[in-house]
XYZ file of C-alpha atoms in Angstrom:
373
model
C -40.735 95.700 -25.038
C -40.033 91.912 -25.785
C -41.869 90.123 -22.937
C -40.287 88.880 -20.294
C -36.784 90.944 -21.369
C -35.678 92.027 -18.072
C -33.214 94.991 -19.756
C -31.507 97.398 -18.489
C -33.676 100.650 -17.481
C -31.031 103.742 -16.933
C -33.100 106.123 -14.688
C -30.615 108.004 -12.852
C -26.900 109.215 -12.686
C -24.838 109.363 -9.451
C -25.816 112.075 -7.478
C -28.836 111.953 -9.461
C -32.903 110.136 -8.479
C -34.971 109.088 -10.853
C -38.866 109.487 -10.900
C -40.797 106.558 -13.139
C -43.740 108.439 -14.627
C -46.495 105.964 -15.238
C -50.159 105.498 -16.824
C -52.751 107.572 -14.870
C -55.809 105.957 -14.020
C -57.603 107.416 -16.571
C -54.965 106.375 -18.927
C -55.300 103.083 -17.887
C -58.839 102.869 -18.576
C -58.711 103.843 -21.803
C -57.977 101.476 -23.959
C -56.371 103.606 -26.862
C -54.301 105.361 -24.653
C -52.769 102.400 -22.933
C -48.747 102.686 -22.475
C -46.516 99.922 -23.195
C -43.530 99.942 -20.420
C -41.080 100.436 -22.999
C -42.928 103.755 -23.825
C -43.162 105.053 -20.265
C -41.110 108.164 -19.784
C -38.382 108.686 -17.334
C -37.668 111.838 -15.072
C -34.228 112.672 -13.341
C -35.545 114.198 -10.553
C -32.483 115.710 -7.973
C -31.922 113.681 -4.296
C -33.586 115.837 -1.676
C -31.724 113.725 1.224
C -28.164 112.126 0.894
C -26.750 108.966 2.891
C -27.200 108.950 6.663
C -23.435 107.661 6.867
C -20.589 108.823 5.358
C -19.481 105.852 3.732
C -21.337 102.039 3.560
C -19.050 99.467 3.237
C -19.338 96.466 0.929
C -16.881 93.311 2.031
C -18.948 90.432 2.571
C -17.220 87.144 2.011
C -13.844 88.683 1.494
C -11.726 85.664 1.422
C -8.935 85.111 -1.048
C -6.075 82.954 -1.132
C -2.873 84.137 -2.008
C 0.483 82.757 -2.798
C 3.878 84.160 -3.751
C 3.822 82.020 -6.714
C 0.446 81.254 -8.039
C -2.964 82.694 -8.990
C -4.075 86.724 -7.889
C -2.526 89.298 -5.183
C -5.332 91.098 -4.524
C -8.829 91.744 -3.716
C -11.330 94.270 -3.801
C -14.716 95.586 -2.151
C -17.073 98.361 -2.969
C -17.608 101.270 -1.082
C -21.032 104.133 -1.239
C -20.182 106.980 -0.276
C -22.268 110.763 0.573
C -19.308 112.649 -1.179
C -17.025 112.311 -3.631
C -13.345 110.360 -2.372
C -9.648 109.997 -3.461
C -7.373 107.654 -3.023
C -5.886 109.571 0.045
C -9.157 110.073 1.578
C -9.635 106.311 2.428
C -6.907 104.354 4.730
C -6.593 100.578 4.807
C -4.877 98.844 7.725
C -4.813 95.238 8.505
C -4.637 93.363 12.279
C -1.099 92.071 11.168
C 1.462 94.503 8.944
C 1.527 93.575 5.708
C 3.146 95.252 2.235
C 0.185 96.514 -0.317
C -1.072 99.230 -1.992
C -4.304 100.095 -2.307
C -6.330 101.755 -5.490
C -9.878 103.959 -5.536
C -11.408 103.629 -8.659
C -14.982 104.776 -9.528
C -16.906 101.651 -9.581
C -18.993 102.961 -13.062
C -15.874 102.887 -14.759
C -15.410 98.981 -15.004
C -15.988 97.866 -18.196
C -18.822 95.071 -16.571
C -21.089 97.438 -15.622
C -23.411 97.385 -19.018
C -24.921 100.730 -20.298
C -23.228 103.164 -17.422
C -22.061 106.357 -18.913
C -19.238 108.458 -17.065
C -19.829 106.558 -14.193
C -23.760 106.612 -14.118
C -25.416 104.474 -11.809
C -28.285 102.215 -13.668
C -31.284 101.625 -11.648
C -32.554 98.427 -13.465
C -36.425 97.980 -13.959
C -36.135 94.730 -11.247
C -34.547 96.911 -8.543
C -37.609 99.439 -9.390
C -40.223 96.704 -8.676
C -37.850 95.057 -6.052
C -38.408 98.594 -4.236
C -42.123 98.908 -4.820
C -42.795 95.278 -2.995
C -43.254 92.840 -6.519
C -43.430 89.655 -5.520
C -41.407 87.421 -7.540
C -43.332 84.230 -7.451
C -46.548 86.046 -8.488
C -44.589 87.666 -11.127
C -43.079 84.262 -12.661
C -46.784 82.866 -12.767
C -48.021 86.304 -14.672
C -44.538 86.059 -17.083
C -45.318 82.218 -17.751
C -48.870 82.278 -18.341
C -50.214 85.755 -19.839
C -50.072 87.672 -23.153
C -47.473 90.395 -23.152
C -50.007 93.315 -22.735
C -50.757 91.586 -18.975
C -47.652 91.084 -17.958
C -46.929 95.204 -18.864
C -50.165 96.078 -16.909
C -48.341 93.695 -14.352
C -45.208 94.970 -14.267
C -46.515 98.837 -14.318
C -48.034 98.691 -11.330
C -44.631 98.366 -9.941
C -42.862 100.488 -11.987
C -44.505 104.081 -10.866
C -43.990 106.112 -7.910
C -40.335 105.564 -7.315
C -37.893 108.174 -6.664
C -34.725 106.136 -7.274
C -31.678 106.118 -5.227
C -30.457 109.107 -3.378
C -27.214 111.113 -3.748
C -24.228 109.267 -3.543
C -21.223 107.858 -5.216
C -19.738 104.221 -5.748
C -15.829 103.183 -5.756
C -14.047 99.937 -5.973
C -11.300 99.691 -3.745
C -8.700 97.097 -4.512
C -5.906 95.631 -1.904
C -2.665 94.533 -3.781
C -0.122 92.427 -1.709
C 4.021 92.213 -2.772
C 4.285 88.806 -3.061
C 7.775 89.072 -2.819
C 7.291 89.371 1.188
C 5.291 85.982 1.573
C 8.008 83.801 3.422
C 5.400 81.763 5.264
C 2.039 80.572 5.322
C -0.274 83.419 7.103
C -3.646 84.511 8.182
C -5.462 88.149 7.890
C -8.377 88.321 10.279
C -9.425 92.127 10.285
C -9.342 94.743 7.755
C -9.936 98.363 9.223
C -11.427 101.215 7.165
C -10.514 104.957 8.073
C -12.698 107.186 6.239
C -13.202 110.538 7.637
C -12.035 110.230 11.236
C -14.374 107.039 11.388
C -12.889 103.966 11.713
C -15.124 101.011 10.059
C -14.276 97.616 11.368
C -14.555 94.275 8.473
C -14.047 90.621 9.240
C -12.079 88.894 6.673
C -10.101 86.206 5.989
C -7.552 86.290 3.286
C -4.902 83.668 3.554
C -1.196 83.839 2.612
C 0.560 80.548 0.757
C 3.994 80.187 0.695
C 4.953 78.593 -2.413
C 1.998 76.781 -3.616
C 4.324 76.059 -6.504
C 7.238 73.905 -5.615
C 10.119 76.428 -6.775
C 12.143 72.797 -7.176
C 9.574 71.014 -9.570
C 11.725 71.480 -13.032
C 7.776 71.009 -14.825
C 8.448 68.626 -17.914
C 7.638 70.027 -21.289
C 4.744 67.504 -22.252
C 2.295 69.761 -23.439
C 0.727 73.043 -24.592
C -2.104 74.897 -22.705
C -4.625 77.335 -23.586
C -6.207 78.062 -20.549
C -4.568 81.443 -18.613
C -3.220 80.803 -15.664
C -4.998 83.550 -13.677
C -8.814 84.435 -14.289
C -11.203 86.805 -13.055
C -14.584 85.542 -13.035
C -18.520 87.292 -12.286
C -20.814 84.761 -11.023
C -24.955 85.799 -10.771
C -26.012 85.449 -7.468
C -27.692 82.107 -6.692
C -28.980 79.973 -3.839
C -26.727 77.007 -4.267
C -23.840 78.538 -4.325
C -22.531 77.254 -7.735
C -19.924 78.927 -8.990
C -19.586 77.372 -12.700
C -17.417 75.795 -14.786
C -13.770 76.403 -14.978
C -12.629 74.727 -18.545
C -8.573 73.934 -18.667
C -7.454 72.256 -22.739
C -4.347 70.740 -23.361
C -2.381 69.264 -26.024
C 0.040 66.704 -25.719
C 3.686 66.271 -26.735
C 4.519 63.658 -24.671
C 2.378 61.171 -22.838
C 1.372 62.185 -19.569
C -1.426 60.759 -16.853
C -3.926 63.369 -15.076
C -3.873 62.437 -11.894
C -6.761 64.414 -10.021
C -7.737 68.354 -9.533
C -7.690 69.736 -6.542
C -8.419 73.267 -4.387
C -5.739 74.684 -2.381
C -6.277 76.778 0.850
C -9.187 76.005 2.756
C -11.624 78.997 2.169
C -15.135 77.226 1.254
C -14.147 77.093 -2.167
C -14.777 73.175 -3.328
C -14.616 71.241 -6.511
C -17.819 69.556 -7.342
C -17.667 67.620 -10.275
C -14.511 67.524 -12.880
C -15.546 66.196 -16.432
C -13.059 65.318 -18.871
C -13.345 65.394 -23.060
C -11.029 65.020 -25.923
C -9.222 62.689 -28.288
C -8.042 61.205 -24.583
C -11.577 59.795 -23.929
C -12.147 59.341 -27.386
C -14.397 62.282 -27.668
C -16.874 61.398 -25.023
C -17.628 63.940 -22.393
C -17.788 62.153 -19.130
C -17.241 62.262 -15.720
C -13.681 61.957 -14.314
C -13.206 58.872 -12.279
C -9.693 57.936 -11.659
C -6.583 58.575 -13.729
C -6.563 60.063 -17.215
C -4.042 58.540 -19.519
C -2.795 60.900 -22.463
C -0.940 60.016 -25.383
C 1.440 61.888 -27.282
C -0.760 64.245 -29.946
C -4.188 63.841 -27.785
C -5.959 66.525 -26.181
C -7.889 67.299 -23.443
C -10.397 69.297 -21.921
C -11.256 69.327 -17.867
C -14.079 71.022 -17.078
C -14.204 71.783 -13.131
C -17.477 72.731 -11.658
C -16.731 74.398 -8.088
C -19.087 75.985 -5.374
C -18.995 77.591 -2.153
C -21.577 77.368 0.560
C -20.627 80.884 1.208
C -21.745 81.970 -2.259
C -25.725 81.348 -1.523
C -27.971 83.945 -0.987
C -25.151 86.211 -1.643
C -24.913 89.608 -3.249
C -21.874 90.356 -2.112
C -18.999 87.677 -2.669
C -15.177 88.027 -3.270
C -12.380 85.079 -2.887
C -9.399 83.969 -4.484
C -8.905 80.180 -5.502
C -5.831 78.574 -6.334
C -6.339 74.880 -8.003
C -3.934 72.212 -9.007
C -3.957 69.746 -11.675
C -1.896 66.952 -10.475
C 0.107 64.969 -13.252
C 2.561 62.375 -13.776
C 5.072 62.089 -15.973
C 7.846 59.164 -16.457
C 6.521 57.836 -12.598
C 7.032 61.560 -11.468
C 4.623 63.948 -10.143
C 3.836 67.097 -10.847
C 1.736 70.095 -10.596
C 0.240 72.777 -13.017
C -1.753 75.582 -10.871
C -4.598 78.436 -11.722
C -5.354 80.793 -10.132
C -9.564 81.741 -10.334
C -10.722 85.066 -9.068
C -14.477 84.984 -8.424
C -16.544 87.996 -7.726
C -20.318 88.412 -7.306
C -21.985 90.135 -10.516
C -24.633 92.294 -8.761
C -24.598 95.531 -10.308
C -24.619 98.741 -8.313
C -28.389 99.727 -8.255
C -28.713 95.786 -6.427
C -26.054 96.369 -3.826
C -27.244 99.731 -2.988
C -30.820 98.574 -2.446
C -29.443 95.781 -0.223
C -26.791 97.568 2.024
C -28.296 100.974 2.296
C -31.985 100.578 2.139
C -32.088 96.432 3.325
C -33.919 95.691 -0.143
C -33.794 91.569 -0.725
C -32.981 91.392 -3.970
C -32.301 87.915 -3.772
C -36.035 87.064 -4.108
C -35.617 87.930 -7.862
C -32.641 85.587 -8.232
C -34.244 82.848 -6.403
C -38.181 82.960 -7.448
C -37.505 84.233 -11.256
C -34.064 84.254 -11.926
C -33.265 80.621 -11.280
C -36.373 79.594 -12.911
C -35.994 81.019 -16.578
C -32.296 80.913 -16.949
């Protein structure tokens, strides 16, 4: 194993536990039969208990913006469940009535969720150690300043004795809104889960935007953009609640003068910092301070950096953002809008350490995480 290569470690499928076999003592004492961690052999051992509850529910920061006329009409959160659901077993009401539809969809099935296999669930070597009490800081000072046969003896001590996660299964659930049906500005405050005659109460907040887009504003043809319209984005977990860098290029037909980017809907979600490059500022990446002038045949890159104080210390994160790049054009404004869907990157083996067994996996992101990436 390449040090310091935090990889992915598949011990276990849903419905299946995992058993790390490690280096006996004896083993360990010996110096030609030391193991390497990348050598250690795996068991899948069977659950002998399954979830106390029924179903855990995963909806923390659930707060999207949505509009009739700009950026996403949905949202999603992840549910763990003892038994196997369809799309009939789980019912999603609101506190006001509202037209949607809502999907189940086995959460191993997403396409982001790196080395799963028909839905497997991945319990990654940092969960494993996160379990077995490793402290992070300790671990940093052992990855930065020992040879890579210390840092294995390190990191087995951590990586035996574990029987993985217990029987259960994971689903996304995603909420989709007709847009159609947004007349007026609006406010969701409480989303209800029914699940098995249990009812699970969720705080939310997703807010409804009447035409974010004025339907009036005949947009000038002035130039040509690369940058989609609507995004999805995974963000690692952090504790300063950065969310990145959202780039946006144009091209100019006509002059035009960038006037100022901006966040719509009041849900946390703030622009930091907005750098601009391109022919427009002569190729200089630099910080945007006031208008932007742009000739005919420039171009033009804005890089937004955004964050959300709700985004720290968070495993769990889900909101909609619409933004607006303000323009003018002949001494008349105008506005181009994106729509940015960000959603927290934790995998499943993190999220069911956290909301099932209370394991605080953000001490990896913060004391090692942070540090060397």
């Amino acid at each position: 194993m390449k040090r310091g290569k935090m990889g992915v470690i598949c011990i276990g499928l849903i419905m299946l536990a995992a058993c790390l076999v490690g280096c006996s003592k004896a083993e360990k004492d010996t110096k030609k039969n030391e193991v390497k961690a990348a050598e250690i052999s795996y068991e899948r051992k069977k659950a002998k208990v399954k979830l106390k509850e029924d179903i855990v529910v995963v909806s923390d920061n659930c707060e999207p913006v949505i509009s009739n006329n700009a950026g996403s009409n949905a949202f999603q959160f992840f549910i763990i469940t003892k038994n196997k659901v369809k799309k009939n077993d789980i019912k999603i009401t609101f506190d006001k009535e509202k037209e949607y539809t809502v999907s189940v969809l086995q959460y191993g099935e997403l396409g982001h969720v790196q080395d799963g296999d028909n839905g497997d669930v991945n319990i990654k070597k940092r969960t494993t150690m996160s379990y077995n009490g490793v402290d992070w800081k300790e671990y940093l000072k052992v990855y930065e300043n020992s040879d890579e046969e210390e840092l294995e003896h390190f990191e087995n001590k951590y990586l035996s004795d574990y029987t993985g996660v217990i029987d259960c299964y994971f689903y996304e659930v995603s909420v989709s809104f007709n847009t159609d049906t947004i007349k007026e500005d609006d406010t969701l405050k409480k989303m209800y889960i029914e699940y098995k005659g249990n009812k699970i109460e969720k705080d939310i907040d997703v807010k409804f935007l009447h035409n974010v887009r004025n339907e009036e504003d005949e947009l000038p043809d002035v130039f040509y953009s690369v940058s989609s319209s609507t995004v999805m984005e995974w963000r690692t977990p952090n504790n300063t609640g950065e969310l990145g860098t959202y780039t946006i290029q144009y091209k100019a037909d006509k002059k035009f003068v960038i006037k100022g980017v901006n966040v719509v809907g009041d849900n946390g979600i703030v622009v930091d910092s907005v750098d601009v490059a391109g022919s427009a500022v002569n190729g200089i990446q630099q910080k945007m301070q006031g208008d932007i002038s742009v000739n005919k045949g420039d171009t033009v890159t804005l890089y937004v950096r955004l964050r959300d104080d709700d985004f720290k210390n968070q495993l769990s994160y889900n909101k909609n953002v619409i933004i607006t790049m303000d323009y003018e054009v002949e001494g008349e404004l105008h506005q181009e809008v994106y729509g940015i869907r960000y959603l927290s990157a934790a995998p499943m083996d993190e999220l069911y350490a956290k909301y099932v067994d209370g394991v605080d996996m953000m001490q990896y992101y913060n004391e090692f995480h942070s540090v060397v990436h």
